[in-house]
JSON list of C-alpha atoms in Angstrom, two decimals:
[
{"chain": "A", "resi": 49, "resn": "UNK", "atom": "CA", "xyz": [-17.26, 3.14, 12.56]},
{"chain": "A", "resi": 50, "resn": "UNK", "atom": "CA", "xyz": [-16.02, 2.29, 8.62]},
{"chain": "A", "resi": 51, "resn": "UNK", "atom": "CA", "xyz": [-14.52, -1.47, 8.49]},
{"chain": "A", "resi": 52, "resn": "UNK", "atom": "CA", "xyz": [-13.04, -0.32, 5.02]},
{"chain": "A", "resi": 53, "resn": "UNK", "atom": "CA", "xyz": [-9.82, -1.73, 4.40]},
{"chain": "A", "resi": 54, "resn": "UNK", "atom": "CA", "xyz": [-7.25, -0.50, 1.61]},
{"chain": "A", "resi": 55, "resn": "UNK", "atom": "CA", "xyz": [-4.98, -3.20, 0.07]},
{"chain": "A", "resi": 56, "resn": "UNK", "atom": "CA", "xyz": [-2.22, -1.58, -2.15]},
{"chain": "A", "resi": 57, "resn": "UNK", "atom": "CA", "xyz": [-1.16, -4.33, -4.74]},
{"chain": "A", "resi": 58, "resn": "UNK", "atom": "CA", "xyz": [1.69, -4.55, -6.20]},
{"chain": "A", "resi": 59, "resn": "UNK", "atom": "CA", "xyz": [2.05, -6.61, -9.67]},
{"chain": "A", "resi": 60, "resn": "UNK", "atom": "CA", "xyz": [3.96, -7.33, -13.33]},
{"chain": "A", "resi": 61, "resn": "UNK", "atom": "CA", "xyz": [1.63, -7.21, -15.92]},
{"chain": "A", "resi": 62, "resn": "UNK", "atom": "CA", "xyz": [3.54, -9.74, -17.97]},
{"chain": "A", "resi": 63, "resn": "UNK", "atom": "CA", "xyz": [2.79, -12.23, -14.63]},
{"chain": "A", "resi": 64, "resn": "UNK", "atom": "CA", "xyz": [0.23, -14.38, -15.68]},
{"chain": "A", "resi": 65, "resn": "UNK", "atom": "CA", "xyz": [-0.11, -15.69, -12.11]},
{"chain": "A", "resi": 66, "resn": "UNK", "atom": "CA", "xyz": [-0.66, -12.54, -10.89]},
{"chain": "A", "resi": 67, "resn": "UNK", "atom": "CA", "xyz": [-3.44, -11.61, -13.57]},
{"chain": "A", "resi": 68, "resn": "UNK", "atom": "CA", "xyz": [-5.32, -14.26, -11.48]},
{"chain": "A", "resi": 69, "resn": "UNK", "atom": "CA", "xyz": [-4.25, -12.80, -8.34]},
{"chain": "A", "resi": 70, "resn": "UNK", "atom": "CA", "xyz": [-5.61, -9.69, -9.79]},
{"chain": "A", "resi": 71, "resn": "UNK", "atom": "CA", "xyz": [-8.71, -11.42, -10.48]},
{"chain": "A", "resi": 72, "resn": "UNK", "atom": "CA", "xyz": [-9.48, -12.39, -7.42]},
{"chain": "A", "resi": 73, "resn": "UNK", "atom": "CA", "xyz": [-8.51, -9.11, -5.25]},
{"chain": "A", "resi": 74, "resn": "UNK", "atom": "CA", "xyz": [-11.49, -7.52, -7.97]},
{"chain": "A", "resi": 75, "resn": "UNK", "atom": "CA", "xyz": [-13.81, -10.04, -6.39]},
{"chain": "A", "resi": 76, "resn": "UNK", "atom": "CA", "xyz": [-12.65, -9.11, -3.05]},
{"chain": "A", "resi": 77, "resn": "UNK", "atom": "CA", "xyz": [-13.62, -5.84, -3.40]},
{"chain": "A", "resi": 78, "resn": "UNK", "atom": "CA", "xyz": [-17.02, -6.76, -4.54]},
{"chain": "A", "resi": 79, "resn": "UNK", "atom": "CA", "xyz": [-17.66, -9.10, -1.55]},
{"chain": "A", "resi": 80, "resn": "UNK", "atom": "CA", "xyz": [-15.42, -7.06, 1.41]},
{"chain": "A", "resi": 81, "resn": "UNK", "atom": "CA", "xyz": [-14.79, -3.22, 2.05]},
{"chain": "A", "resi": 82, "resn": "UNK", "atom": "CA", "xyz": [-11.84, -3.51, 0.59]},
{"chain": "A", "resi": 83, "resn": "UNK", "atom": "CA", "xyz": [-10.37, -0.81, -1.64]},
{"chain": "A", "resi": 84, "resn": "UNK", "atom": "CA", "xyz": [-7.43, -1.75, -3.85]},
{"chain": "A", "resi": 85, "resn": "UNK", "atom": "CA", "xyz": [-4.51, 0.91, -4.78]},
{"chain": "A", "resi": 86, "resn": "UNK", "atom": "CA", "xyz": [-2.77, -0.37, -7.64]},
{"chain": "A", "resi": 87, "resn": "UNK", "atom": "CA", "xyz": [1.01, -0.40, -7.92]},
{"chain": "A", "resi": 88, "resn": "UNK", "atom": "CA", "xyz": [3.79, -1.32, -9.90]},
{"chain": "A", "resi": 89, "resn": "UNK", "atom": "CA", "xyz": [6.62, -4.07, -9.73]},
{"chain": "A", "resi": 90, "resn": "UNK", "atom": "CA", "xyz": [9.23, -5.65, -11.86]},
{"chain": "A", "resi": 91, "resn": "UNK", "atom": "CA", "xyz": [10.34, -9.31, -12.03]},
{"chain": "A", "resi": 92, "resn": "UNK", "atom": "CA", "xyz": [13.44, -7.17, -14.79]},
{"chain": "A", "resi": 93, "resn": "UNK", "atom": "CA", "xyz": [14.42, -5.11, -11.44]},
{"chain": "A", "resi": 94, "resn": "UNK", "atom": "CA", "xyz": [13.83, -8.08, -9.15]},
{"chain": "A", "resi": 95, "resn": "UNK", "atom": "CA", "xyz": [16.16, -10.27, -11.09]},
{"chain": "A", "resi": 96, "resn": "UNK", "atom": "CA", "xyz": [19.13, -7.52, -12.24]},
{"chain": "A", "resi": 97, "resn": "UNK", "atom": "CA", "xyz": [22.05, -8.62, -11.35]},
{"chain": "A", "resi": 98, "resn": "UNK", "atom": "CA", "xyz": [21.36, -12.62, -11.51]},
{"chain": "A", "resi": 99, "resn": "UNK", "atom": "CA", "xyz": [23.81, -14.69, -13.63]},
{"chain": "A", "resi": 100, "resn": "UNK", "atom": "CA", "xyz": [20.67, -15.94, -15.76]},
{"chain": "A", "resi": 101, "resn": "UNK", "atom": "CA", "xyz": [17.26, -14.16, -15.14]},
{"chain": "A", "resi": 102, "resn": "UNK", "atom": "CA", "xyz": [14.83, -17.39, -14.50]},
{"chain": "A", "resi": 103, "resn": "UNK", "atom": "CA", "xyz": [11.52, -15.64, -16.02]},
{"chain": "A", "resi": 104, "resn": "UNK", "atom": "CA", "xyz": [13.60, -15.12, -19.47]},
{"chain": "A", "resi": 105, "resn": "UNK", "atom": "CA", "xyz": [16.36, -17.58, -19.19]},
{"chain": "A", "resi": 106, "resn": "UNK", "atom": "CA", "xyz": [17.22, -17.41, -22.92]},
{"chain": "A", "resi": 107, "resn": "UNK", "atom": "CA", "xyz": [17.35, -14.12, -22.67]},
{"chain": "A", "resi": 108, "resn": "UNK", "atom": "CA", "xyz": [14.43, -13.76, -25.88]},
{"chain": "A", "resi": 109, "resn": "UNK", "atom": "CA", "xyz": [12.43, -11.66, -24.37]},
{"chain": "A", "resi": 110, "resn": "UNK", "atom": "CA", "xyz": [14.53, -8.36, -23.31]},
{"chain": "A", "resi": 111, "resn": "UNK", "atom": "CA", "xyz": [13.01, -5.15, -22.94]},
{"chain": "A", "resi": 112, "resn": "UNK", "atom": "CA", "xyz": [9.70, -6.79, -23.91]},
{"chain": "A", "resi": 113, "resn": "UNK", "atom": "CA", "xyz": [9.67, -7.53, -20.17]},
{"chain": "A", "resi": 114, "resn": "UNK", "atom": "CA", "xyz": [9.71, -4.11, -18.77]},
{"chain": "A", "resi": 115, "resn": "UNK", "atom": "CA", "xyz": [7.60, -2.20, -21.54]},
{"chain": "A", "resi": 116, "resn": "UNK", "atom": "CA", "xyz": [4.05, -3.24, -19.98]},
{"chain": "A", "resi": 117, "resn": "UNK", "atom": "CA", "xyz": [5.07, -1.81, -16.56]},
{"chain": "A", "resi": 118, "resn": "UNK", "atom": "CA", "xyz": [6.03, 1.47, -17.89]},
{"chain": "A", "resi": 119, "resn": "UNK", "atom": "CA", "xyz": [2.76, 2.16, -19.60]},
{"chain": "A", "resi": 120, "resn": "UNK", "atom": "CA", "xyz": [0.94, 0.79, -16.58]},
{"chain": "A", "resi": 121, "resn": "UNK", "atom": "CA", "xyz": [3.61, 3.34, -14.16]},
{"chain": "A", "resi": 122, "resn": "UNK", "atom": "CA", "xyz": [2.60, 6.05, -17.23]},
{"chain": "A", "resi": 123, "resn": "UNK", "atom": "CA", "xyz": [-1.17, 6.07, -16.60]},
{"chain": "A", "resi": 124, "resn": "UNK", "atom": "CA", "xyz": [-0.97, 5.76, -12.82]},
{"chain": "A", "resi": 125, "resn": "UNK", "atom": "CA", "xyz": [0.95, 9.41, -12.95]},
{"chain": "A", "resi": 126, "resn": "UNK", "atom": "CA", "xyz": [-0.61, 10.82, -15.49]},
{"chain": "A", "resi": 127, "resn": "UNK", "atom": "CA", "xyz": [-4.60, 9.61, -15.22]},
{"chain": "A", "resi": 128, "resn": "UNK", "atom": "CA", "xyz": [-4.28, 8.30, -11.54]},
{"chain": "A", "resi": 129, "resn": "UNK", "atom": "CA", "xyz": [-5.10, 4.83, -9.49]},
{"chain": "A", "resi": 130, "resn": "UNK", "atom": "CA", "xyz": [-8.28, 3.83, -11.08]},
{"chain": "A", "resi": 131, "resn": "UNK", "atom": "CA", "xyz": [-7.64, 4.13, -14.82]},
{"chain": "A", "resi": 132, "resn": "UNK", "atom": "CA", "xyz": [-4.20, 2.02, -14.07]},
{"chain": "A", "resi": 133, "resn": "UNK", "atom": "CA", "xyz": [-6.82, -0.64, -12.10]},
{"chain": "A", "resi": 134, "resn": "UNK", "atom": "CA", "xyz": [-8.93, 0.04, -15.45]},
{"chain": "A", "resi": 135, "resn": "UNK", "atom": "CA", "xyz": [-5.73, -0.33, -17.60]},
{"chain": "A", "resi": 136, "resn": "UNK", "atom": "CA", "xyz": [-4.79, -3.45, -15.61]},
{"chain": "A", "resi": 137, "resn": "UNK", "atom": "CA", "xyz": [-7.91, -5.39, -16.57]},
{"chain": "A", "resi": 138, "resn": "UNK", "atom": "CA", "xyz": [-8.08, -4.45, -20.37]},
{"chain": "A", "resi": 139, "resn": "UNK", "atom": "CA", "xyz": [-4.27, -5.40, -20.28]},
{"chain": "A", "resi": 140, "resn": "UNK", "atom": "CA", "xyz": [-4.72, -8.43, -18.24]},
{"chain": "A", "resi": 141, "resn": "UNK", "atom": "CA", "xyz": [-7.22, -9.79, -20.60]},
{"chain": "A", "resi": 142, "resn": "UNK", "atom": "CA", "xyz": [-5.07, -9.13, -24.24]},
{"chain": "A", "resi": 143, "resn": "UNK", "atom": "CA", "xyz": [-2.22, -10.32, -22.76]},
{"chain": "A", "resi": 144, "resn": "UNK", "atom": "CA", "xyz": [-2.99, -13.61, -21.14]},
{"chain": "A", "resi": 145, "resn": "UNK", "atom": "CA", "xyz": [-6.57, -14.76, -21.79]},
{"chain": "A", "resi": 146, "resn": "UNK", "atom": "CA", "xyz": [-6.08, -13.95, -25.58]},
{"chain": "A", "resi": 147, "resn": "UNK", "atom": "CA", "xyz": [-2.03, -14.13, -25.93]},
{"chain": "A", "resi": 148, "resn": "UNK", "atom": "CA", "xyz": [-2.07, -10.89, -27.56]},
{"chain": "A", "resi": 149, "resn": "UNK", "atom": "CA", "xyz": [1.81, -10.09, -26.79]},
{"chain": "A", "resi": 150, "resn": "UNK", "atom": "CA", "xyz": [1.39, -6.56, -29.02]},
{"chain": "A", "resi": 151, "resn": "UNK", "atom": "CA", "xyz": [-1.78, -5.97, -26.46]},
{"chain": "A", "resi": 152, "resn": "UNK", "atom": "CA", "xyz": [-0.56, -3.03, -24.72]},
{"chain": "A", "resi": 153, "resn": "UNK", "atom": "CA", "xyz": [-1.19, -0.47, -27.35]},
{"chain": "A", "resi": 154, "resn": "UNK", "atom": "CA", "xyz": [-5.01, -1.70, -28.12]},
{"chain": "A", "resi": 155, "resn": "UNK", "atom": "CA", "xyz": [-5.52, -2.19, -24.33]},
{"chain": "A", "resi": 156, "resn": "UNK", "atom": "CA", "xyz": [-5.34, 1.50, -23.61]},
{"chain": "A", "resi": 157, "resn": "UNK", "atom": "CA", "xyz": [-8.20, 1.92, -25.99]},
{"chain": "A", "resi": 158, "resn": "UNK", "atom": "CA", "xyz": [-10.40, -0.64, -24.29]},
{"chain": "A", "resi": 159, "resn": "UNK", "atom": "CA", "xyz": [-9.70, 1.26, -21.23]},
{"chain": "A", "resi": 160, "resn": "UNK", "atom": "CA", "xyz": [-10.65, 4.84, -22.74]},
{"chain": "A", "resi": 161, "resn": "UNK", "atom": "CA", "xyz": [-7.25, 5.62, -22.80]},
{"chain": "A", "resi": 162, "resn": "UNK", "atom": "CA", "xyz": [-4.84, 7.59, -25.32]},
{"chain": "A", "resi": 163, "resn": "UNK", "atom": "CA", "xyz": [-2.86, 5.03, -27.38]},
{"chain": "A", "resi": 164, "resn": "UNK", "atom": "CA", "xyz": [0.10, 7.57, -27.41]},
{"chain": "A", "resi": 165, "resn": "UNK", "atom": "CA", "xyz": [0.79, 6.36, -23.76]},
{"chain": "A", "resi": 166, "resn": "UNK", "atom": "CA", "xyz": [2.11, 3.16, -25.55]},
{"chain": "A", "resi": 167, "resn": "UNK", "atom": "CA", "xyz": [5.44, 5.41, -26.78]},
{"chain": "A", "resi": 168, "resn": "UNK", "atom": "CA", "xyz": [6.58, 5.27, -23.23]},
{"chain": "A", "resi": 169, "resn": "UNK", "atom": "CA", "xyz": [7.26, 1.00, -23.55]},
{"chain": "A", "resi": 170, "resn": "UNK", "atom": "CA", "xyz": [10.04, 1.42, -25.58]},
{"chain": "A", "resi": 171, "resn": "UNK", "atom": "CA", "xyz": [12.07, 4.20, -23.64]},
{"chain": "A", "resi": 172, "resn": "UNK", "atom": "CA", "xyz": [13.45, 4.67, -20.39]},
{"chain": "A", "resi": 173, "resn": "UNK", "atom": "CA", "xyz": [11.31, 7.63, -19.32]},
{"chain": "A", "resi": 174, "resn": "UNK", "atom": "CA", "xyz": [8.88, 5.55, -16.45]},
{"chain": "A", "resi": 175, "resn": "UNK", "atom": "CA", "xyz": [12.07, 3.56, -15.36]},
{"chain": "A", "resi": 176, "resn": "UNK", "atom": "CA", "xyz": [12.47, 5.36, -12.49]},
{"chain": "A", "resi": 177, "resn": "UNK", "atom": "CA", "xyz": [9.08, 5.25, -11.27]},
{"chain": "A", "resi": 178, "resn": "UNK", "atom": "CA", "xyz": [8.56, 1.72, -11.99]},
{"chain": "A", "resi": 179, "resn": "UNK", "atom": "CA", "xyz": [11.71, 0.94, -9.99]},
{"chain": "A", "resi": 180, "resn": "UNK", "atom": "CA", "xyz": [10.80, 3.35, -7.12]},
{"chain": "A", "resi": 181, "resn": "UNK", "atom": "CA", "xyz": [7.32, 1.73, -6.61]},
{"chain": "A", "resi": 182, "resn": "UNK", "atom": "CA", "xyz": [8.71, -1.76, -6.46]},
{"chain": "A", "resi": 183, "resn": "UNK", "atom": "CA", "xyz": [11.11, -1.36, -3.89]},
{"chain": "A", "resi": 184, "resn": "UNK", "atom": "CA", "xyz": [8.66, 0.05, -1.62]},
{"chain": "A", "resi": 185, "resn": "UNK", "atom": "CA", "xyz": [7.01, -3.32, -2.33]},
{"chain": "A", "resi": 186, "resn": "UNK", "atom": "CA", "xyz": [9.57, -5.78, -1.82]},
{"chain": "A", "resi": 187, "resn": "UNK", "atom": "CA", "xyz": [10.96, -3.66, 0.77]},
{"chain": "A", "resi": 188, "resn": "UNK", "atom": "CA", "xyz": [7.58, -5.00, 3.38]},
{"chain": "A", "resi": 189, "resn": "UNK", "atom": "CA", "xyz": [8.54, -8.46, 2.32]},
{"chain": "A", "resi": 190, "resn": "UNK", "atom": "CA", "xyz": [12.02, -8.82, 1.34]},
{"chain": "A", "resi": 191, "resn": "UNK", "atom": "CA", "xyz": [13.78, -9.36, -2.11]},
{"chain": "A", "resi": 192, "resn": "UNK", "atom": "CA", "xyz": [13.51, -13.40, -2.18]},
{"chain": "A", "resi": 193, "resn": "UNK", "atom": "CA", "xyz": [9.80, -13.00, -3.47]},
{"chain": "A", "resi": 194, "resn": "UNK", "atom": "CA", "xyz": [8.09, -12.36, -6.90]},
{"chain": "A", "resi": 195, "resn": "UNK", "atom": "CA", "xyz": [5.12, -10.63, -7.60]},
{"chain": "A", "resi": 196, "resn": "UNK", "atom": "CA", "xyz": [2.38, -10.13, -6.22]},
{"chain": "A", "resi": 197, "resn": "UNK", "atom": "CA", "xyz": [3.06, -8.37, -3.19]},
{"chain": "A", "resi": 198, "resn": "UNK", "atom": "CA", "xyz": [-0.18, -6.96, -1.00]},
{"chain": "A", "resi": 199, "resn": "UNK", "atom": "CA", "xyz": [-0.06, -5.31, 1.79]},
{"chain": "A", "resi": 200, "resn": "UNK", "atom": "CA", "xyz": [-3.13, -4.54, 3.88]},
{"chain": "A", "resi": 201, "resn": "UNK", "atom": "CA", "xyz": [-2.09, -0.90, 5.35]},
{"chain": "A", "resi": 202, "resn": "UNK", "atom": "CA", "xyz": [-2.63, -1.09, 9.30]},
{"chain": "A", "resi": 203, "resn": "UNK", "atom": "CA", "xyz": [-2.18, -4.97, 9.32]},
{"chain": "A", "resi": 204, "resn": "UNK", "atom": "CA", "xyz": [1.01, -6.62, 7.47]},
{"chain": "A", "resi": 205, "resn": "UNK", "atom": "CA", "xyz": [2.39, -7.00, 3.82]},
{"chain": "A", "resi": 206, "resn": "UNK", "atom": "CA", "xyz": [2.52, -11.00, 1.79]},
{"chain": "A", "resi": 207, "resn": "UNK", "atom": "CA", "xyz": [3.83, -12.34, -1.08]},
{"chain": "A", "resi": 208, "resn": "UNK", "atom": "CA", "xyz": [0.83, -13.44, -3.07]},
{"chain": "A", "resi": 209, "resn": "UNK", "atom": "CA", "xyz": [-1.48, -15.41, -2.72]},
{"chain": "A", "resi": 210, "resn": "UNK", "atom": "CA", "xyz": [-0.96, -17.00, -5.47]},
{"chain": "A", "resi": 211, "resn": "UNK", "atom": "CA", "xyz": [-3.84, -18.67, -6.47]},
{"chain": "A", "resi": 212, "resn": "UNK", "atom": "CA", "xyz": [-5.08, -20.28, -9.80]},
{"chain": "A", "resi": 213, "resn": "UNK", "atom": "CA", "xyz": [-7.78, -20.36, -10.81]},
{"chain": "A", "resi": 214, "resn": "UNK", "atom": "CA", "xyz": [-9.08, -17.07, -9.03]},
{"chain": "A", "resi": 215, "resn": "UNK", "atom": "CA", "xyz": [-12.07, -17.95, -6.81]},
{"chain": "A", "resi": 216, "resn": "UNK", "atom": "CA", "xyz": [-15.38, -15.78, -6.63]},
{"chain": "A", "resi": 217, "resn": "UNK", "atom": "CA", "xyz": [-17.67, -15.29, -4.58]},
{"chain": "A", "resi": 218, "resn": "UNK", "atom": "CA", "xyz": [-17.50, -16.05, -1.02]},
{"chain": "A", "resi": 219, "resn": "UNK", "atom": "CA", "xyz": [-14.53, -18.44, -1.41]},
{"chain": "A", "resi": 220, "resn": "UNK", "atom": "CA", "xyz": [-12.38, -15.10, -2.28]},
{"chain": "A", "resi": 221, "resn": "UNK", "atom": "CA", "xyz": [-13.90, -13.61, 0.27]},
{"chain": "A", "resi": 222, "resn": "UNK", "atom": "CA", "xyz": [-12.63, -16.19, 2.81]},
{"chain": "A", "resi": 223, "resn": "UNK", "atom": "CA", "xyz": [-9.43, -16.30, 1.00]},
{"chain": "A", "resi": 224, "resn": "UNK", "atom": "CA", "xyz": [-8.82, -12.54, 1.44]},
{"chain": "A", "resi": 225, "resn": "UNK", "atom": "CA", "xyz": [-10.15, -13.40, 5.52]},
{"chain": "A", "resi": 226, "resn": "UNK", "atom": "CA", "xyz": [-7.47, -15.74, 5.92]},
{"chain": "A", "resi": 227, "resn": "UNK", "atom": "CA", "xyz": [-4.72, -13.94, 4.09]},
{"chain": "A", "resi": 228, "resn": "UNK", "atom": "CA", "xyz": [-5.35, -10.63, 6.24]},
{"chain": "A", "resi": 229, "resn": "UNK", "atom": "CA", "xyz": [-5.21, -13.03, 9.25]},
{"chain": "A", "resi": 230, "resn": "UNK", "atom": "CA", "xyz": [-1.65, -14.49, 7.95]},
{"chain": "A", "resi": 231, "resn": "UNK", "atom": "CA", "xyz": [-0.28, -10.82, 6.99]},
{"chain": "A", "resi": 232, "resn": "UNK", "atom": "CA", "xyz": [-1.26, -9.66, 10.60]},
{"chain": "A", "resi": 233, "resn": "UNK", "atom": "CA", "xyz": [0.63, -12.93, 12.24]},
{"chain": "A", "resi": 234, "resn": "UNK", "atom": "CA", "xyz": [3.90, -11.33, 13.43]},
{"chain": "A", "resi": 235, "resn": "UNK", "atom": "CA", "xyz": [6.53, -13.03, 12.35]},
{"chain": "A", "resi": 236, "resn": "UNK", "atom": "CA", "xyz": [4.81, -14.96, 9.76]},
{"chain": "A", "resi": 237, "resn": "UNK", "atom": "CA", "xyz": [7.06, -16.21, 6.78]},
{"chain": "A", "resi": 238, "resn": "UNK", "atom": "CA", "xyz": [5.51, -18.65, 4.59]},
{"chain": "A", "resi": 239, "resn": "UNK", "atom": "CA", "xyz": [2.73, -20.81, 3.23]},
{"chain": "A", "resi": 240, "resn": "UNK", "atom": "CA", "xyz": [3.44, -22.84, 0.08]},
{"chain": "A", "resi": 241, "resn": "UNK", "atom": "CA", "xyz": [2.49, -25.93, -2.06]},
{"chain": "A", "resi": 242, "resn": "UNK", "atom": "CA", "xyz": [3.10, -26.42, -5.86]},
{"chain": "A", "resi": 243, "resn": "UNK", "atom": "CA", "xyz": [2.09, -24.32, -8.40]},
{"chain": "A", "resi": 244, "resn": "UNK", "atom": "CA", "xyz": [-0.38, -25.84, -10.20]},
{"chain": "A", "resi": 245, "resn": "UNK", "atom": "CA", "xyz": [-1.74, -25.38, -13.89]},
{"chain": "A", "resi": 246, "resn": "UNK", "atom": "CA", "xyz": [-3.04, -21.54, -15.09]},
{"chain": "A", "resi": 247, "resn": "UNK", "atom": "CA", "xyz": [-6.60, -21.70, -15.15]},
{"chain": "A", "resi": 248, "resn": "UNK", "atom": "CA", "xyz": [-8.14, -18.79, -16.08]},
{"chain": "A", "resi": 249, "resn": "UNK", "atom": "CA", "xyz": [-11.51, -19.74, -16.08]}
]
């Protein structure tokens, strides 16, 4: 009988915290059967409608915000699940362990993927499907979380973990343990202590 279990993961690629997250649910799947689905969120769609949006309370940032989640919702329809896991670690890595903000463009070519895809940050043709996939998310966990959201399908849905920096080995192995055990907890609603510094080693 297969123990395999699928996680679908929800995430912003402009997140840093959630790059890390990312980082460790890639070292889950090396030490668990666990198979990830990628998916799509916002923090822009999250936040509509708030007086001042707190991940760009100056309001400098703009459409900057959404134009690495269209590409991402681009090459999930167009190239499927594991180029936009592919996508999401060449990303991942210009974006926040370089601080290459023009990343998304040269990303798609250190995935093996067509650099026209980057046309699509700029318009409003993935909108839809960016928007669509994160309310499926934050409808398992409610709208007063961020991203990540993971849900482990046949046991419960979480906000995070957020975690920093991303353990390997067997401590994300027993992280991912105790996380599936909190996500199955019915009624479970929260875990939390400060965020502490990014560490991306």
């Amino acid at each position: 009988m297969s123990t395999q279990q699928i996680a679908d993961f929800w995430f912003d690629p402009v997140c840093p915290y959630t790059w890390l997250t990312s980082r460790w649910i890639r070292e889950v799947e090396r030490v668990r059967d666990v198979t990830v689905r990628w998916r799509v969120m916002s923090l822009s769609v999250l936040n509509e409608g708030l007086d001042v949006d707190p991940e760009d309370p100056e309001g400098e940032y703009g459409d900057y915000m959404r134009a690495p989640g269209r590409v991402c919702a681009a090459v999930d329809e167009r190239y499927g699940n594991d180029a936009l896991g592919t996508y999401l670690d060449a990303l991942g890595v210009r974006l926040h362990e370089r601080g290459e903000w023009d990343g998304v463009e040269p990303a798609l070519a250190d995935a093996g993927l067509p650099g026209e895809l980057a046309s699509v940050a700029w318009t409003e043709e993935y909108d839809g499907a960016v928007r669509a996939s994160h309310e499926e998310g934050v409808a398992l966990v409610g709208p007063d979380v961020g991203t990540p959201v993971l849900s482990v399908r046949g046991v419960g849905a979480v906000f995070g973990p957020v975690v920093s920096p991303a353990p390997k080995g067997e401590a994300a192995g027993r992280l991912w343990d105790g996380v599936v055990l909190m996500a199955g907890t019915p009624h479970f609603c929260e875990l939390k202590r400060r965020y502490g510094e990014l560490d991306f080693g």
